[in-house]
PDB file of C-alpha atoms in Angstrom:
ATOM      1  CA  UNK W   1       3.114 -11.761 -13.577  1.00 63.00           C
ATOM      2  CA  UNK W   2       3.984  -8.194 -12.760  1.00 66.00           C
ATOM      3  CA  UNK W   3       6.488  -7.761  -9.959  1.00 86.00           C
ATOM      4  CA  UNK W   4       8.095  -4.825  -8.231  1.00 93.00           C
ATOM      5  CA  UNK W   5      11.336  -5.610  -6.459  1.00 94.00           C
ATOM      6  CA  UNK W   6      12.760  -3.286  -3.828  1.00 96.00           C
ATOM      7  CA  UNK W   7      16.218  -3.212  -2.285  1.00 96.00           C
ATOM      8  CA  UNK W   8      17.721  -3.170   0.224  1.00 97.00           C
ATOM      9  CA  UNK W   9      15.383  -4.895   2.666  1.00 96.00           C
ATOM     10  CA  UNK W  10      16.966  -3.147   5.654  1.00 97.00           C
ATOM     11  CA  UNK W  11      19.233  -0.156   6.096  1.00 97.00           C
ATOM     12  CA  UNK W  12      20.811   1.001   9.328  1.00 97.00           C
ATOM     13  CA  UNK W  13      22.427   4.432   9.214  1.00 97.00           C
ATOM     14  CA  UNK W  14      23.919   6.910  11.617  1.00 98.00           C
ATOM     15  CA  UNK W  15      21.977  10.145  11.900  1.00 98.00           C
ATOM     16  CA  UNK W  16      23.296  12.529   9.279  1.00 98.00           C
ATOM     17  CA  UNK W  17      24.198   9.822   6.756  1.00 98.00           C
ATOM     18  CA  UNK W  18      22.407   9.492   3.440  1.00 98.00           C
ATOM     19  CA  UNK W  19      19.974   6.708   2.493  1.00 97.00           C
ATOM     20  CA  UNK W  20      18.752   5.333  -0.823  1.00 98.00           C
ATOM     21  CA  UNK W  21      16.170   2.685  -1.690  1.00 98.00           C
ATOM     22  CA  UNK W  22      15.629   1.281  -5.185  1.00 98.00           C
ATOM     23  CA  UNK W  23      12.644  -0.200  -6.995  1.00 97.00           C
ATOM     24  CA  UNK W  24      12.675  -2.259 -10.159  1.00 97.00           C
ATOM     25  CA  UNK W  25       9.662  -3.435 -12.122  1.00 95.00           C
ATOM     26  CA  UNK W  26       9.528  -6.370 -14.486  1.00 91.00           C
ATOM     27  CA  UNK W  27       7.380  -4.292 -16.851  1.00 92.00           C
ATOM     28  CA  UNK W  28       6.924  -0.638 -17.818  1.00 94.00           C
ATOM     29  CA  UNK W  29       4.808   1.291 -15.332  1.00 94.00           C
ATOM     30  CA  UNK W  30       2.240   4.017 -15.949  1.00 92.00           C
ATOM     31  CA  UNK W  31       3.357   5.781 -12.802  1.00 93.00           C
ATOM     32  CA  UNK W  32       4.963   5.050  -9.472  1.00 95.00           C
ATOM     33  CA  UNK W  33       4.126   6.219  -5.978  1.00 96.00           C
ATOM     34  CA  UNK W  34       6.166   6.213  -2.786  1.00 98.00           C
ATOM     35  CA  UNK W  35       4.776   5.648   0.700  1.00 97.00           C
ATOM     36  CA  UNK W  36       6.191   5.725   4.229  1.00 98.00           C
ATOM     37  CA  UNK W  37       4.918   3.426   6.949  1.00 96.00           C
ATOM     38  CA  UNK W  38       5.927   4.081  10.530  1.00 95.00           C
ATOM     39  CA  UNK W  39       6.103   1.111  12.939  1.00 91.00           C
ATOM     40  CA  UNK W  40       2.555   0.120  13.833  1.00 89.00           C
ATOM     41  CA  UNK W  41       1.105   2.590  11.370  1.00 93.00           C
ATOM     42  CA  UNK W  42      -0.353   2.586   7.902  1.00 94.00           C
ATOM     43  CA  UNK W  43       1.221   3.674   4.612  1.00 96.00           C
ATOM     44  CA  UNK W  44       1.260   7.439   4.067  1.00 96.00           C
ATOM     45  CA  UNK W  45       1.562   8.865   0.571  1.00 95.00           C
ATOM     46  CA  UNK W  46       4.781  10.754  -0.181  1.00 97.00           C
ATOM     47  CA  UNK W  47       4.790  11.412  -3.934  1.00 96.00           C
ATOM     48  CA  UNK W  48       3.753  10.259  -7.385  1.00 95.00           C
ATOM     49  CA  UNK W  49       6.023  10.205 -10.460  1.00 96.00           C
ATOM     50  CA  UNK W  50       4.499   9.965 -13.920  1.00 94.00           C
ATOM     51  CA  UNK W  51       6.949  11.086 -16.589  1.00 96.00           C
ATOM     52  CA  UNK W  52       9.952   9.234 -17.919  1.00 97.00           C
ATOM     53  CA  UNK W  53      13.135  10.554 -16.244  1.00 97.00           C
ATOM     54  CA  UNK W  54      11.143  12.643 -13.768  1.00 97.00           C
ATOM     55  CA  UNK W  55      12.919  13.944 -10.662  1.00 98.00           C
ATOM     56  CA  UNK W  56      11.055  15.481  -7.732  1.00 98.00           C
ATOM     57  CA  UNK W  57      12.345  16.874  -4.453  1.00 98.00           C
ATOM     58  CA  UNK W  58      10.694  17.294  -1.082  1.00 97.00           C
ATOM     59  CA  UNK W  59      13.118  18.987   1.303  1.00 97.00           C
ATOM     60  CA  UNK W  60      15.727  16.273   2.016  1.00 98.00           C
ATOM     61  CA  UNK W  61      13.969  13.632  -0.128  1.00 98.00           C
ATOM     62  CA  UNK W  62      14.728  13.176  -3.848  1.00 98.00           C
ATOM     63  CA  UNK W  63      12.636  10.860  -6.001  1.00 98.00           C
ATOM     64  CA  UNK W  64      13.566   9.647  -9.479  1.00 98.00           C
ATOM     65  CA  UNK W  65      11.692   7.728 -12.171  1.00 98.00           C
ATOM     66  CA  UNK W  66      13.816   5.920 -14.723  1.00 97.00           C
ATOM     67  CA  UNK W  67      13.865   6.725 -18.436  1.00 96.00           C
ATOM     68  CA  UNK W  68      12.266   3.381 -19.265  1.00 96.00           C
ATOM     69  CA  UNK W  69       9.681   3.831 -16.472  1.00 96.00           C
ATOM     70  CA  UNK W  70      10.721   0.505 -14.981  1.00 96.00           C
ATOM     71  CA  UNK W  71      12.767   1.697 -12.033  1.00 96.00           C
ATOM     72  CA  UNK W  72      12.693   4.357  -9.375  1.00 98.00           C
ATOM     73  CA  UNK W  73      14.675   5.525  -6.380  1.00 98.00           C
ATOM     74  CA  UNK W  74      14.203   7.495  -3.188  1.00 98.00           C
ATOM     75  CA  UNK W  75      17.208   9.261  -1.710  1.00 98.00           C
ATOM     76  CA  UNK W  76      17.233  10.922   1.706  1.00 98.00           C
ATOM     77  CA  UNK W  77      20.030  13.371   2.440  1.00 98.00           C
ATOM     78  CA  UNK W  78      21.307  13.732   6.005  1.00 98.00           C
ATOM     79  CA  UNK W  79      18.876  11.361   7.684  1.00 98.00           C
ATOM     80  CA  UNK W  80      17.147  12.284  10.924  1.00 98.00           C
ATOM     81  CA  UNK W  81      15.567  10.044  13.566  1.00 97.00           C
ATOM     82  CA  UNK W  82      12.161  11.156  12.285  1.00 96.00           C
ATOM     83  CA  UNK W  83      12.929   9.362   9.004  1.00 97.00           C
ATOM     84  CA  UNK W  84      12.644   5.964  10.717  1.00 97.00           C
ATOM     85  CA  UNK W  85      10.093   3.686   9.061  1.00 97.00           C
ATOM     86  CA  UNK W  86       9.548   1.456   6.063  1.00 97.00           C
ATOM     87  CA  UNK W  87       9.526   3.012   2.611  1.00 98.00           C
ATOM     88  CA  UNK W  88       7.455   1.367  -0.103  1.00 97.00           C
ATOM     89  CA  UNK W  89       7.263   1.997  -3.800  1.00 97.00           C
ATOM     90  CA  UNK W  90       4.027   1.163  -5.613  1.00 96.00           C
ATOM     91  CA  UNK W  91       3.976   0.808  -9.365  1.00 94.00           C
ATOM     92  CA  UNK W  92       0.691   1.363 -11.179  1.00 91.00           C
ATOM     93  CA  UNK W  93      -0.603  -0.533 -14.202  1.00 86.00           C
ATOM     94  CA  UNK W  94      -4.053  -1.605 -15.370  1.00 81.00           C
ATOM     95  CA  UNK W  95      -6.133  -0.473 -12.401  1.00 79.00           C
ATOM     96  CA  UNK W  96      -3.889  -1.834  -9.685  1.00 86.00           C
ATOM     97  CA  UNK W  97      -0.844  -0.939  -7.657  1.00 90.00           C
ATOM     98  CA  UNK W  98       2.027  -3.368  -7.195  1.00 93.00           C
ATOM     99  CA  UNK W  99       3.862  -2.649  -3.955  1.00 95.00           C
ATOM    100  CA  UNK W 100       7.490  -3.478  -3.362  1.00 95.00           C
ATOM    101  CA  UNK W 101       8.401  -5.363  -0.203  1.00 94.00           C
ATOM    102  CA  UNK W 102       9.736  -2.175   1.372  1.00 96.00           C
ATOM    103  CA  UNK W 103      13.017  -0.933   2.808  1.00 97.00           C
ATOM    104  CA  UNK W 104      13.084  -0.640   6.565  1.00 97.00           C
ATOM    105  CA  UNK W 105      15.185   2.332   7.647  1.00 98.00           C
ATOM    106  CA  UNK W 106      16.654   2.578  11.117  1.00 97.00           C
ATOM    107  CA  UNK W 107      18.482   5.760  12.110  1.00 97.00           C
ATOM    108  CA  UNK W 108      20.814   5.751  15.083  1.00 96.00           C
ATOM    109  CA  UNK W 109      21.088   9.072  16.911  1.00 94.00           C
TER     110      UNK W 109
ATOM    111  CA  UNK M   1     -11.499  16.278   7.777  1.00 56.00           C
ATOM    112  CA  UNK M   2     -11.959  12.646   8.706  1.00 81.00           C
ATOM    113  CA  UNK M   3      -9.646  10.119   7.149  1.00 94.00           C
ATOM    114  CA  UNK M   4     -10.301   6.537   6.139  1.00 97.00           C
ATOM    115  CA  UNK M   5     -11.609   4.463   9.019  1.00 97.00           C
ATOM    116  CA  UNK M   6     -11.723   0.709   9.399  1.00 98.00           C
ATOM    117  CA  UNK M   7     -13.434  -1.564  11.880  1.00 98.00           C
ATOM    118  CA  UNK M   8     -12.783  -3.611  13.791  1.00 98.00           C
ATOM    119  CA  UNK M   9      -9.142  -2.705  14.374  1.00 97.00           C
ATOM    120  CA  UNK M  10      -8.430  -6.210  15.665  1.00 98.00           C
ATOM    121  CA  UNK M  11     -10.253  -9.449  15.015  1.00 98.00           C
ATOM    122  CA  UNK M  12      -9.524 -12.905  16.341  1.00 98.00           C
ATOM    123  CA  UNK M  13     -11.397 -15.684  14.587  1.00 98.00           C
ATOM    124  CA  UNK M  14     -11.359 -19.410  15.021  1.00 98.00           C
ATOM    125  CA  UNK M  15     -10.530 -21.371  11.909  1.00 98.00           C
ATOM    126  CA  UNK M  16     -13.696 -21.920   9.916  1.00 98.00           C
ATOM    127  CA  UNK M  17     -15.495 -18.795  11.128  1.00 98.00           C
ATOM    128  CA  UNK M  18     -16.712 -16.083   8.792  1.00 98.00           C
ATOM    129  CA  UNK M  19     -15.533 -12.489   9.283  1.00 98.00           C
ATOM    130  CA  UNK M  20     -16.606  -9.107   7.900  1.00 98.00           C
ATOM    131  CA  UNK M  21     -14.247  -6.142   7.771  1.00 98.00           C
ATOM    132  CA  UNK M  22     -15.594  -2.639   7.211  1.00 98.00           C
ATOM    133  CA  UNK M  23     -14.046   0.351   5.481  1.00 98.00           C
ATOM    134  CA  UNK M  24     -15.353   3.929   5.570  1.00 98.00           C
ATOM    135  CA  UNK M  25     -13.497   5.894   2.888  1.00 97.00           C
ATOM    136  CA  UNK M  26     -13.052   9.649   2.800  1.00 95.00           C
ATOM    137  CA  UNK M  27     -16.347  11.258   1.811  1.00 94.00           C
ATOM    138  CA  UNK M  28     -16.528  11.833  -1.930  1.00 91.00           C
ATOM    139  CA  UNK M  29     -13.678   9.510  -2.820  1.00 94.00           C
ATOM    140  CA  UNK M  30     -14.592   7.481  -5.862  1.00 94.00           C
ATOM    141  CA  UNK M  31     -11.868   4.834  -5.831  1.00 94.00           C
ATOM    142  CA  UNK M  32     -11.488   2.257  -3.083  1.00 95.00           C
ATOM    143  CA  UNK M  33      -8.885  -0.472  -2.730  1.00 95.00           C
ATOM    144  CA  UNK M  34      -8.449  -3.417  -0.402  1.00 97.00           C
ATOM    145  CA  UNK M  35      -4.979  -4.773   0.356  1.00 97.00           C
ATOM    146  CA  UNK M  36      -3.600  -7.629   2.420  1.00 97.00           C
ATOM    147  CA  UNK M  37      -0.341  -6.974   4.257  1.00 96.00           C
ATOM    148  CA  UNK M  38       1.587  -9.848   5.774  1.00 93.00           C
ATOM    149  CA  UNK M  39       4.178  -9.133   8.451  1.00 90.00           C
ATOM    150  CA  UNK M  40       7.297  -7.575   6.959  1.00 88.00           C
ATOM    151  CA  UNK M  41       5.831  -7.365   3.470  1.00 91.00           C
ATOM    152  CA  UNK M  42       4.324  -4.693   1.282  1.00 93.00           C
ATOM    153  CA  UNK M  43       0.567  -4.381   0.799  1.00 95.00           C
ATOM    154  CA  UNK M  44      -0.740  -6.855  -1.741  1.00 95.00           C
ATOM    155  CA  UNK M  45      -3.638  -5.817  -3.966  1.00 94.00           C
ATOM    156  CA  UNK M  46      -6.926  -7.638  -3.416  1.00 96.00           C
ATOM    157  CA  UNK M  47      -9.648  -5.684  -5.196  1.00 96.00           C
ATOM    158  CA  UNK M  48     -10.628  -2.265  -6.572  1.00 94.00           C
ATOM    159  CA  UNK M  49     -13.925  -0.371  -6.716  1.00 95.00           C
ATOM    160  CA  UNK M  50     -14.870   2.690  -8.678  1.00 93.00           C
ATOM    161  CA  UNK M  51     -18.019   3.928  -6.973  1.00 95.00           C
ATOM    162  CA  UNK M  52     -20.137   0.792  -6.522  1.00 96.00           C
ATOM    163  CA  UNK M  53     -18.580  -1.084  -9.426  1.00 96.00           C
ATOM    164  CA  UNK M  54     -15.961  -3.694  -8.617  1.00 96.00           C
ATOM    165  CA  UNK M  55     -13.620  -3.216 -11.563  1.00 93.00           C
ATOM    166  CA  UNK M  56     -10.892  -5.615 -10.525  1.00 93.00           C
ATOM    167  CA  UNK M  57     -10.996  -8.538  -8.116  1.00 94.00           C
ATOM    168  CA  UNK M  58      -8.059 -10.431  -9.522  1.00 93.00           C
ATOM    169  CA  UNK M  59      -6.113 -10.240  -6.258  1.00 94.00           C
ATOM    170  CA  UNK M  60      -8.670 -12.055  -4.108  1.00 97.00           C
ATOM    171  CA  UNK M  61      -6.835 -15.234  -3.062  1.00 94.00           C
ATOM    172  CA  UNK M  62      -9.805 -17.588  -3.241  1.00 94.00           C
ATOM    173  CA  UNK M  63     -13.561 -17.729  -3.608  1.00 96.00           C
ATOM    174  CA  UNK M  64     -13.768 -17.482   0.187  1.00 98.00           C
ATOM    175  CA  UNK M  65     -13.018 -13.768  -0.181  1.00 98.00           C
ATOM    176  CA  UNK M  66     -15.796 -11.415  -1.228  1.00 97.00           C
ATOM    177  CA  UNK M  67     -15.973  -7.622  -1.283  1.00 98.00           C
ATOM    178  CA  UNK M  68     -18.817  -5.213  -1.879  1.00 98.00           C
ATOM    179  CA  UNK M  69     -19.509  -1.494  -1.968  1.00 97.00           C
ATOM    180  CA  UNK M  70     -23.234  -1.358  -2.691  1.00 96.00           C
ATOM    181  CA  UNK M  71     -23.816   2.398  -2.443  1.00 95.00           C
ATOM    182  CA  UNK M  72     -20.417   3.569  -3.576  1.00 93.00           C
ATOM    183  CA  UNK M  73     -19.189   4.611  -0.146  1.00 95.00           C
ATOM    184  CA  UNK M  74     -18.743   2.075   2.689  1.00 98.00           C
ATOM    185  CA  UNK M  75     -17.147  -1.203   1.670  1.00 98.00           C
ATOM    186  CA  UNK M  76     -17.090  -4.603   3.339  1.00 98.00           C
ATOM    187  CA  UNK M  77     -14.547  -7.369   2.833  1.00 98.00           C
ATOM    188  CA  UNK M  78     -15.922 -10.735   3.847  1.00 98.00           C
ATOM    189  CA  UNK M  79     -13.872 -13.855   4.395  1.00 98.00           C
ATOM    190  CA  UNK M  80     -15.714 -17.125   4.700  1.00 98.00           C
ATOM    191  CA  UNK M  81     -14.411 -20.227   6.466  1.00 98.00           C
ATOM    192  CA  UNK M  82     -11.248 -18.455   7.633  1.00 98.00           C
ATOM    193  CA  UNK M  83      -7.940 -20.314   7.457  1.00 97.00           C
ATOM    194  CA  UNK M  84      -4.708 -19.660   9.343  1.00 97.00           C
ATOM    195  CA  UNK M  85      -3.063 -18.332   6.179  1.00 96.00           C
ATOM    196  CA  UNK M  86      -5.672 -15.541   6.148  1.00 97.00           C
ATOM    197  CA  UNK M  87      -3.999 -13.985   9.208  1.00 97.00           C
ATOM    198  CA  UNK M  88      -2.710 -10.574   8.123  1.00 97.00           C
ATOM    199  CA  UNK M  89      -3.472  -6.878   8.280  1.00 97.00           C
ATOM    200  CA  UNK M  90      -6.208  -5.867   5.855  1.00 98.00           C
ATOM    201  CA  UNK M  91      -5.808  -2.312   4.615  1.00 98.00           C
ATOM    202  CA  UNK M  92      -8.375  -0.177   2.869  1.00 98.00           C
ATOM    203  CA  UNK M  93      -7.384   2.866   0.819  1.00 96.00           C
ATOM    204  CA  UNK M  94      -9.405   5.476  -1.033  1.00 95.00           C
ATOM    205  CA  UNK M  95      -8.502   8.052  -3.634  1.00 93.00           C
ATOM    206  CA  UNK M  96     -10.333  11.068  -4.961  1.00 91.00           C
ATOM    207  CA  UNK M  97     -11.304   9.958  -8.431  1.00 79.00           C
ATOM    208  CA  UNK M  98      -8.989   8.514 -11.029  1.00 70.00           C
ATOM    209  CA  UNK M  99      -7.317   5.423  -9.738  1.00 63.00           C
ATOM    210  CA  UNK M 100      -3.836   6.782 -10.219  1.00 63.00           C
ATOM    211  CA  UNK M 101      -4.273   9.553  -7.654  1.00 77.00           C
ATOM    212  CA  UNK M 102      -2.708   9.301  -4.214  1.00 90.00           C
ATOM    213  CA  UNK M 103      -4.214   6.730  -1.935  1.00 93.00           C
ATOM    214  CA  UNK M 104      -5.243   7.476   1.636  1.00 95.00           C
ATOM    215  CA  UNK M 105      -4.926   4.402   3.804  1.00 97.00           C
ATOM    216  CA  UNK M 106      -6.981   3.451   6.815  1.00 97.00           C
ATOM    217  CA  UNK M 107      -5.382   2.078  10.001  1.00 96.00           C
ATOM    218  CA  UNK M 108      -6.092  -1.497   8.937  1.00 97.00           C
ATOM    219  CA  UNK M 109      -7.745  -4.493  10.572  1.00 98.00           C
ATOM    220  CA  UNK M 110      -5.388  -7.052  12.071  1.00 97.00           C
ATOM    221  CA  UNK M 111      -6.967 -10.472  11.584  1.00 98.00           C
ATOM    222  CA  UNK M 112      -5.655 -13.418  13.566  1.00 98.00           C
ATOM    223  CA  UNK M 113      -7.045 -16.853  12.789  1.00 98.00           C
ATOM    224  CA  UNK M 114      -6.442 -19.430  15.521  1.00 97.00           C
TER     225      UNK M 114
END
């Protein structure tokens, strides 16, 4: 069945370092969304990518959708302690979203 | 405005008991999803409603799980004869209309089956 794999599982960085998380789908996706979940909280929508090769930026965050619409990445430049949390990708196909297992980001001040 | 609310926030059930989890989506949101999130994992799709119609229930793990949204707003996820493997956080999310729009998640219900 459809799967969305996400790596790495954990990432520990020093404040100011960059961070990247990657998602790969076993099949072509209609679109992909990214969410952030703080410890003890619920997922909060960050962005949606729809077009092949699409790149979107939100301040220090850069999101990419692969040409084949099977992979995506989230890159954070110069991490801050407020970036701490788990980042999930969610690929959409046929009325449902397939979430990756998430990348847990820890930022040391 | 008000976000998605869920109740109860925490539920402890003895194995074999039935439970009912409630979701109040954002007013006017057409699409509603239920997810199950195990510790350290991503949300796993259970079922999807568009208004009152349940368009996809392929993620429900067994026939002990049942969801409804009779008037197209509030939804209830019912689990009969709970088992220990049902212990998880159950998340509800709503989106404005088309299913591919951004989802707004509720705080979840943490179910513990003892």
